Coordinates of C-alpha atoms in Angstrom, one line a residue:
X1 CA 273.5 27.4 109.6
X2 CA 270.9 29.5 111.5
X3 CA 269.5 30.6 108.1
X4 CA 268.5 27.0 107.7
X5 CA 267.3 26.5 111.0
X6 CA 264.6 28.9 109.9
X7 CA 263.6 27.4 106.8
X8 CA 261.1 24.5 106.3
X9 CA 263.5 21.7 104.2
X10 CA 260.6 18.8 104.7
X11 CA 261.8 15.9 103.2
X12 CA 265.1 17.6 101.9
X13 CA 263.3 19.9 99.4
X14 CA 263.0 23.4 99.7
X15 CA 259.1 24.6 98.8
X16 CA 258.9 28.1 96.4
X17 CA 257.8 29.9 100.0
X18 CA 261.0 28.4 101.9
X19 CA 263.1 29.8 99.0
X20 CA 261.7 33.0 99.2
X21 CA 262.0 33.1 103.1
X22 CA 265.9 32.4 102.9
X23 CA 267.1 34.3 99.9
X24 CA 265.2 37.3 102.4
X25 CA 267.3 36.0 105.3
X26 CA 269.9 36.0 103.4
X27 CA 270.1 39.7 102.0
X28 CA 269.5 40.5 106.1
X29 CA 272.8 38.6 106.9
X30 CA 274.3 40.7 104.2
X31 CA 272.9 44.0 106.2
X32 CA 274.8 42.3 109.3
X33 CA 271.5 41.8 110.9
X34 CA 271.2 38.1 112.5
X35 CA 269.1 36.5 110.0
X36 CA 265.5 35.6 112.2
X37 CA 262.0 35.1 111.0
X38 CA 261.2 38.1 113.1
X39 CA 263.1 40.0 110.6
X40 CA 260.7 39.3 107.7
X41 CA 257.8 40.1 110.1
X42 CA 259.0 43.4 110.5
X43 CA 259.5 44.1 106.5
X44 CA 256.7 46.8 105.6
X45 CA 257.6 47.0 101.9
X46 CA 259.2 44.1 99.7
X47 CA 261.4 41.8 100.7
X48 CA 265.7 42.4 100.5
X49 CA 267.1 41.2 97.3
X50 CA 270.6 39.4 98.2
X51 CA 273.7 40.0 96.6
X52 CA 274.5 36.3 94.6
X53 CA 277.1 37.9 92.8
X54 CA 277.5 36.7 88.4
X55 CA 275.8 33.8 87.6
X56 CA 278.6 32.1 86.3
X57 CA 280.4 32.4 90.0
X58 CA 277.4 30.0 91.1
X59 CA 279.4 27.0 90.0
X60 CA 281.4 27.3 93.1
X61 CA 279.0 27.3 95.1
X62 CA 277.6 24.1 93.8
X63 CA 277.2 21.1 96.4
X64 CA 279.9 18.7 95.6
X65 CA 278.8 14.9 96.2
X66 CA 280.6 13.0 98.6
X67 CA 284.0 11.6 97.7
X68 CA 283.3 7.9 96.5
X69 CA 286.1 5.4 98.1
X70 CA 286.9 3.6 94.8
X71 CA 290.1 2.1 96.4
X72 CA 288.0 0.1 98.8
X73 CA 286.0 -2.9 97.1
X74 CA 282.3 -3.5 98.5
X75 CA 281.9 -7.1 97.7
X76 CA 281.4 -10.6 98.8
X77 CA 282.3 -13.4 98.6
X78 CA 278.6 -15.1 97.4
X79 CA 278.3 -11.7 95.0
X80 CA 281.8 -13.0 93.7
X81 CA 281.0 -16.5 93.2
X82 CA 277.7 -15.5 91.6
X83 CA 278.9 -13.9 88.5
X84 CA 279.8 -16.6 86.4
X85 CA 280.5 -20.1 86.7
X86 CA 282.2 -21.8 83.8
X87 CA 282.4 -25.3 82.7
X88 CA 285.3 -26.7 81.1
X89 CA 284.9 -30.1 79.6
X90 CA 287.1 -32.2 77.0
X91 CA 285.3 -32.0 73.7
X92 CA 283.8 -36.2 73.4
X93 CA 285.2 -36.9 70.2
X94 CA 288.7 -35.5 70.7
X95 CA 289.6 -37.7 74.4
X96 CA 292.5 -39.9 74.1
X97 CA 294.0 -37.9 71.2
X98 CA 297.4 -36.8 71.5
X99 CA 297.7 -33.2 73.3
X100 CA 297.7 -30.9 70.2
X101 CA 294.2 -31.6 69.1
X102 CA 292.7 -31.5 72.3
X103 CA 289.5 -29.5 72.6
X104 CA 287.3 -28.0 75.1
X105 CA 283.9 -27.1 75.2
X106 CA 283.9 -23.4 77.6
X107 CA 279.8 -23.2 78.8
X108 CA 279.5 -19.8 80.6
X109 CA 276.6 -19.7 83.0
X110 CA 276.4 -16.2 82.8
X111 CA 276.1 -15.8 78.8
X112 CA 274.0 -18.8 78.6
X113 CA 276.7 -20.2 75.8
X114 CA 279.1 -22.8 75.3
X115 CA 282.0 -22.1 72.9
X116 CA 285.3 -24.6 71.3
X117 CA 288.5 -23.7 72.8
X118 CA 291.8 -24.9 72.3
X119 CA 294.4 -24.5 75.2
X120 CA 296.3 -22.0 72.2
X121 CA 293.5 -19.7 72.8
X122 CA 293.9 -19.9 76.6
X123 CA 297.2 -19.3 76.0
X124 CA 296.6 -16.4 73.7
X125 CA 293.8 -14.6 76.1
X126 CA 296.4 -15.2 79.2
X127 CA 298.8 -12.9 77.2
X128 CA 296.3 -10.0 76.6
X129 CA 294.6 -10.6 80.1
X130 CA 298.4 -9.5 81.1
X131 CA 299.1 -6.8 79.5
X132 CA 295.7 -5.1 79.6
X133 CA 295.5 -5.9 83.7
X134 CA 299.4 -5.7 84.3
X135 CA 298.5 -4.4 87.7
X136 CA 296.0 -7.2 88.6
X137 CA 296.1 -11.2 89.8
X138 CA 296.1 -12.5 86.7
X139 CA 296.1 -16.3 87.7
X140 CA 298.6 -18.4 85.3
X141 CA 297.9 -21.2 83.2
X142 CA 298.7 -25.1 83.7
X143 CA 301.6 -25.9 81.6
X144 CA 300.8 -26.5 78.0
X145 CA 302.8 -30.0 77.4
X146 CA 304.4 -32.4 80.0
X147 CA 307.6 -32.3 81.4
X148 CA 310.5 -34.7 80.9
X149 CA 310.1 -37.2 83.4
X150 CA 306.3 -36.9 84.0
X151 CA 305.2 -39.7 82.1
X152 CA 306.6 -41.9 84.1
X153 CA 304.6 -40.7 87.0
X154 CA 301.3 -39.6 84.9
X155 CA 299.9 -40.9 82.5
X156 CA 298.8 -38.4 78.9
X157 CA 294.7 -39.4 80.5
X158 CA 295.8 -37.9 83.8
X159 CA 297.7 -35.1 82.5
X160 CA 295.3 -34.0 80.3
X161 CA 292.5 -34.4 83.0
X162 CA 294.8 -32.6 85.3
X163 CA 295.1 -29.7 83.0
X164 CA 291.4 -29.5 82.3
X165 CA 290.9 -28.7 86.0
X166 CA 293.6 -26.1 86.2
X167 CA 291.9 -24.4 83.1
X168 CA 288.7 -24.4 85.2
X169 CA 290.0 -22.9 87.5
X170 CA 291.7 -20.3 85.4
X171 CA 288.8 -19.1 83.5
X172 CA 286.2 -19.1 86.8
X173 CA 288.7 -16.6 89.0
X174 CA 288.7 -14.2 85.7
X175 CA 285.1 -14.8 85.3
X176 CA 284.4 -13.7 88.9
X177 CA 287.6 -10.8 89.3
X178 CA 285.4 -7.2 90.0
X179 CA 287.3 -5.7 87.0
X180 CA 287.7 -8.5 84.1
X181 CA 284.0 -9.6 84.7
X182 CA 283.2 -6.7 82.3
X183 CA 285.9 -6.6 80.6
X184 CA 284.9 -7.3 76.7
X185 CA 288.4 -9.2 76.6
X186 CA 286.8 -11.5 79.4
X187 CA 283.4 -11.1 77.1
X188 CA 285.1 -12.2 73.6
X189 CA 286.5 -15.1 74.9
X190 CA 283.6 -16.6 76.5
X191 CA 280.9 -16.4 74.0
X192 CA 282.7 -15.2 70.4
X193 CA 282.0 -18.2 68.2
X194 CA 284.5 -16.9 65.2
X195 CA 287.1 -18.8 63.4
X196 CA 289.8 -16.9 64.8
X197 CA 289.0 -16.0 68.5
X198 CA 292.9 -15.3 69.0
X199 CA 292.7 -12.5 66.8
X200 CA 289.4 -10.8 68.0
X201 CA 291.4 -11.1 70.9
X202 CA 294.4 -9.1 70.1
X203 CA 292.5 -6.5 68.3
X204 CA 290.2 -5.9 71.2
X205 CA 293.4 -5.6 73.5
X206 CA 294.8 -2.3 70.6
X207 CA 291.6 -1.1 70.5
X208 CA 291.6 -0.3 74.5
X209 CA 294.6 -0.8 76.0
X210 CA 296.6 -1.4 79.1
X211 CA 294.0 -0.8 82.4
X212 CA 296.5 2.3 83.2
X213 CA 295.1 4.2 79.8
X214 CA 291.3 3.6 80.1
X215 CA 290.8 3.8 84.3
X216 CA 288.9 7.0 85.2
X217 CA 291.2 7.4 88.4
X218 CA 294.6 6.1 87.2
X219 CA 296.3 9.7 87.1
X220 CA 295.1 10.7 90.5
X221 CA 295.7 6.8 92.4
X222 CA 298.2 8.8 95.0
X223 CA 295.4 10.6 96.4
X224 CA 293.3 7.8 97.1
X225 CA 296.1 5.8 98.9
X226 CA 296.7 6.3 102.7
X227 CA 299.9 7.3 103.8
X228 CA 301.0 4.4 105.0
X229 CA 300.3 2.0 101.8
X230 CA 304.2 0.6 101.9
X231 CA 303.9 -0.6 105.8
X232 CA 300.1 -1.8 104.7
X233 CA 301.4 -3.8 101.8
X234 CA 304.4 -5.7 103.6
X235 CA 301.9 -6.2 106.7
X236 CA 299.3 -8.2 104.2
X237 CA 301.8 -9.8 102.0
X238 CA 303.9 -11.4 105.0
X239 CA 299.8 -12.3 106.3
X240 CA 299.4 -13.4 102.8
X241 CA 302.5 -15.6 102.2
X242 CA 301.6 -17.8 105.5
X243 CA 297.8 -18.1 104.3
X244 CA 299.3 -20.1 101.4
X245 CA 301.6 -22.0 102.5
X246 CA 298.8 -23.4 105.4
X247 CA 297.0 -23.7 102.5
X248 CA 299.2 -25.9 100.3
X249 CA 300.0 -28.0 103.5
X250 CA 295.9 -28.2 103.5
X251 CA 295.4 -29.2 99.7
X252 CA 298.5 -31.8 100.1
X253 CA 297.0 -33.6 103.4
X254 CA 293.3 -33.5 101.1
X255 CA 295.0 -35.0 97.9
X256 CA 296.2 -37.8 100.4
X257 CA 292.8 -38.5 101.9
X258 CA 291.2 -38.9 98.5
X259 CA 294.1 -41.1 97.2
X260 CA 293.8 -43.3 99.9
X261 CA 290.0 -43.7 99.1
X262 CA 290.6 -44.5 96.0
X263 CA 293.4 -47.1 97.3
X264 CA 291.2 -48.5 99.8
X265 CA 288.1 -49.6 97.1
X266 CA 291.0 -51.2 95.0
X267 CA 291.8 -52.7 98.4
X268 CA 288.7 -53.6 99.0
X269 CA 287.5 -54.9 95.4
X270 CA 290.6 -57.3 95.4
X271 CA 289.6 -58.6 99.4
X272 CA 286.6 -59.3 98.0
X273 CA 287.8 -61.4 94.7
X274 CA 290.3 -63.5 97.1
X275 CA 288.0 -64.5 98.8
X276 CA 285.7 -65.3 96.1
X277 CA 288.9 -67.3 94.4
X278 CA 289.3 -69.2 97.8
X279 CA 285.2 -70.3 97.4
X280 CA 285.5 -71.1 93.9
X281 CA 288.5 -73.4 94.2
X282 CA 286.7 -77.2 93.9
X283 CA 289.8 -78.9 95.0
X284 CA 288.6 -82.0 97.1
X285 CA 289.3 -82.4 101.2
X286 CA 291.6 -84.6 102.4
X287 CA 289.6 -87.5 104.2
X288 CA 292.2 -87.3 107.7
X289 CA 290.3 -83.9 107.7
X290 CA 286.8 -83.9 106.2
X291 CA 285.0 -85.2 109.2
X292 CA 285.6 -82.3 111.6
X293 CA 286.1 -80.1 108.6
X294 CA 283.6 -76.9 108.4
X295 CA 285.1 -75.8 105.1
X296 CA 283.3 -77.2 102.6
X297 CA 280.5 -75.3 103.9
X298 CA 282.5 -72.1 104.6
X299 CA 283.7 -72.3 100.9
X300 CA 280.3 -71.9 99.2
X301 CA 279.3 -69.0 101.3
X302 CA 282.8 -67.1 100.0
X303 CA 281.6 -67.3 96.5
X304 CA 279.4 -64.9 96.4
X305 CA 281.3 -62.5 98.7
X306 CA 282.5 -60.2 95.9
X307 CA 279.4 -58.7 94.6
X308 CA 279.5 -57.6 98.1
X309 CA 282.8 -56.1 98.5
X310 CA 282.5 -54.5 94.7
X311 CA 279.7 -52.3 96.4
X312 CA 281.8 -51.1 99.0
X313 CA 285.0 -50.6 96.9
X314 CA 282.9 -48.5 94.6
X315 CA 281.3 -46.3 97.9
X316 CA 284.7 -45.9 98.3
X317 CA 285.7 -45.0 94.9
X318 CA 282.6 -42.9 95.0
X319 CA 284.6 -41.2 98.2
X320 CA 287.7 -40.4 96.6
X321 CA 285.9 -38.7 93.9
X322 CA 283.9 -36.3 96.7
X323 CA 287.3 -35.6 97.9
X324 CA 288.4 -35.0 94.5
X325 CA 286.4 -32.7 93.4
X326 CA 284.8 -30.7 96.1
X327 CA 287.8 -30.5 98.6
X328 CA 291.0 -30.6 96.7
X329 CA 289.7 -28.8 94.0
X330 CA 288.1 -25.6 96.3
X331 CA 291.6 -25.2 97.7
X332 CA 293.5 -25.2 94.6
X333 CA 291.1 -22.8 93.1
X334 CA 292.2 -20.7 96.4
X335 CA 295.9 -22.0 96.5
X336 CA 295.8 -20.4 92.3
X337 CA 294.8 -17.3 93.6
X338 CA 297.2 -16.7 96.7
X339 CA 300.1 -17.7 93.9
X340 CA 298.4 -15.3 91.3
X341 CA 299.0 -12.2 94.3
X342 CA 302.7 -13.5 94.4
X343 CA 302.9 -13.0 91.1
X344 CA 301.5 -9.1 91.0
X345 CA 303.8 -8.3 93.9
X346 CA 306.5 -9.7 92.3
X347 CA 305.5 -7.4 89.1
X348 CA 305.1 -5.0 91.1
X349 CA 309.1 -4.3 92.5
X350 CA 310.5 -6.4 89.9
X351 CA 308.4 -4.2 87.0
X352 CA 307.3 -0.9 88.0
X353 CA 309.5 -0.3 90.6
X354 CA 312.2 -1.5 88.9
X355 CA 312.0 0.3 85.6
X356 CA 311.2 3.4 87.7
X357 CA 314.5 3.4 89.9
X358 CA 316.2 2.4 86.7
X359 CA 314.8 6.1 84.8
X360 CA 316.1 8.2 88.0
X361 CA 318.7 6.9 87.5
X362 CA 319.1 7.4 84.0
X363 CA 317.9 11.0 84.3
X364 CA 320.9 11.8 87.1
X365 CA 323.2 10.7 84.4
X366 CA 322.1 13.3 81.9
X367 CA 322.0 15.9 84.3
X368 CA 325.6 15.1 85.0
X369 CA 326.1 15.2 81.1
X370 CA 324.6 18.7 80.5
X371 CA 326.6 20.5 83.7
X372 CA 329.8 18.8 82.7
X373 CA 328.3 20.2 79.2
X374 CA 327.8 23.8 80.4
X375 CA 331.0 23.8 82.2
X376 CA 333.0 22.8 78.8
X377 CA 332.5 24.6 75.6
X378 CA 330.8 22.0 73.2
X379 CA 328.7 22.2 69.7
X380 CA 325.3 24.0 70.1
X381 CA 323.7 21.1 69.0
X382 CA 324.5 18.6 71.1
X383 CA 323.4 20.8 73.8
X384 CA 320.2 21.0 72.3
X385 CA 319.8 17.3 71.7
X386 CA 321.3 16.9 75.3
X387 CA 318.4 19.2 77.0
X388 CA 315.6 17.7 74.5
X389 CA 316.6 14.0 76.0
X390 CA 316.2 15.2 79.6
X391 CA 313.2 16.5 78.6
X392 CA 311.7 13.5 77.4
X393 CA 313.5 11.7 80.5
X394 CA 311.3 14.0 83.0
X395 CA 308.3 13.0 80.8
X396 CA 309.1 9.2 81.2
X397 CA 309.5 9.3 84.9
X398 CA 306.2 11.0 85.4
X399 CA 304.5 8.8 83.6
X400 CA 306.1 6.0 85.3
X401 CA 305.6 7.7 89.0
X402 CA 301.8 7.8 87.8
X403 CA 301.6 4.3 87.0
X404 CA 303.8 3.3 90.3
X405 CA 301.4 4.6 92.2
X406 CA 298.4 3.1 89.9
X407 CA 300.3 -0.5 90.4
X408 CA 300.3 0.5 94.1
X409 CA 296.5 1.3 94.3
X410 CA 295.7 -2.0 92.1
X411 CA 297.7 -4.0 94.7
X412 CA 295.5 -2.4 97.9
X413 CA 292.1 -3.4 96.1
X414 CA 294.2 -7.0 94.9
X415 CA 295.0 -7.7 98.6
X416 CA 291.4 -6.9 99.3
X417 CA 290.3 -9.3 97.1
X418 CA 291.7 -12.1 98.5
X419 CA 290.8 -11.6 102.1
X420 CA 287.2 -11.3 100.4
X421 CA 287.9 -14.9 99.2
X422 CA 289.4 -16.2 102.4
X423 CA 285.4 -17.1 103.4
X424 CA 286.1 -20.1 101.2
X425 CA 287.6 -21.8 104.0
X426 CA 284.2 -22.5 105.3
X427 CA 283.1 -24.0 101.7
X428 CA 286.1 -26.4 101.8
X429 CA 285.6 -27.6 105.3
X430 CA 281.6 -28.0 104.8
X431 CA 282.6 -29.7 102.0
X432 CA 284.7 -31.9 103.8
X433 CA 282.4 -32.6 106.3
X434 CA 279.7 -33.5 104.3
X435 CA 282.0 -36.0 102.2
X436 CA 283.5 -37.8 105.2
X437 CA 279.8 -37.9 106.8
X438 CA 277.9 -39.3 103.5
X439 CA 281.0 -41.8 102.7
X440 CA 280.8 -43.0 106.0
X441 CA 277.1 -43.6 106.1
X442 CA 277.1 -45.2 102.8
X443 CA 279.8 -47.9 103.8
X444 CA 278.3 -48.3 107.3
X445 CA 274.5 -48.9 105.7
X446 CA 276.7 -51.5 103.2
X447 CA 279.2 -53.5 105.8
X448 CA 275.7 -53.5 108.3
X449 CA 273.8 -55.3 104.8
X450 CA 276.6 -57.5 104.9
X451 CA 277.2 -58.6 108.6
X452 CA 273.7 -61.1 108.5
X453 CA 274.7 -62.6 105.2
X454 CA 278.1 -64.2 106.6
X455 CA 276.0 -65.4 109.9
X456 CA 276.5 -68.9 108.8
X457 CA 280.2 -68.3 108.8
X458 CA 280.5 -67.7 112.0
X459 CA 279.5 -70.6 114.3
X460 CA 278.9 -69.9 118.0
X461 CA 279.6 -66.0 117.1
X462 CA 283.4 -66.7 116.5
X463 CA 284.6 -63.6 114.7
X464 CA 281.7 -61.7 115.3
X465 CA 281.0 -59.1 118.2
X466 CA 278.3 -59.8 120.2
X467 CA 275.5 -57.4 119.5
X468 CA 275.8 -54.4 122.4

């Protein structure tokens, strides 16, 4: 450090003169002298040469780069959303056909391409994606077919539309995932235009294997995990469970509001039709009532009201669609992600962790058998066979331990992903407020236009509030 203080290293670089000066000071320090520029001034003969050892020993002296923080995901929600936006639409000529014939046009904004996929293609893609990224949040697919009893409450067309929306959420979560988005599987699904995408996807997986086999830090994952990883995981899991429950309730309420807007549209339409039906009634007015009754005039005014109320109905229907598309869909997207996180936690506990425990139990049984074999004389071949099995089991346990730590490593990253997505709350709330503001403004404009048209119906302000 003292030598570095005496050597000019402007902008982090050494000039040739500064390097020679540093080497000379090192040589003087090796002689037991305090390194100082004055020592160099007193050198009459050539500068002393430092002892640097063999060139091969210099490799150990190379400056090591600062260890990268591979555990922390440096992402923002805006960055994730900007990765890609994928549209999933029913192919027009296929609309209304049976489920097995439904096809989808999948259009990736990132790759600027449209491909055609059936549900079975999504199914195979989901299967290989789960095999490749077993330790990551892989969103679930919507059901392939309608369950028994569903037809009584949901039409086939509504079921197909709901499934299209769910497939859209699935592929967008996958296309925006920090690790999936750059994988060959995802690119193949979004861009391959050949006749058999399913074979192409399976072949792509066979070439690479699962993430544990390809991730460069998979076998060192334990080194990057904090000491209290289990406590952190338990705390985060409980918090995310509570968030999931709250968002589930928010989604249910948003769905009810969207449904009420649609029902309001129907009610307004029917209300207007009934008013018009009254106006179109050509029945003659009894003579006893005709002298005092204004019904004849009122009836004429009611004839055209179905048009006005049809406009109100259309505005209410638009409000319902906005609430469904902008609010409910965003809530469902985040709920799909939260549910896939819960599924991942279960896979970790019931999969890798459980298999590791079973392997340890099997190993302890083998060791007891081995101890029994050494005490009681047995054939040499059977003892050697048992020893071989024990070695194989030890290797399997070692691999499982590495996989277990890698699974925890991935879980830690996927937990971060959930919190990166949490600001979507502001997107949802913004969409909700904007939808309400727009809906009420548009409805208000129609009501205000309607009010003066009804002036003839309200003699002496009867039925109308005086202006404030």
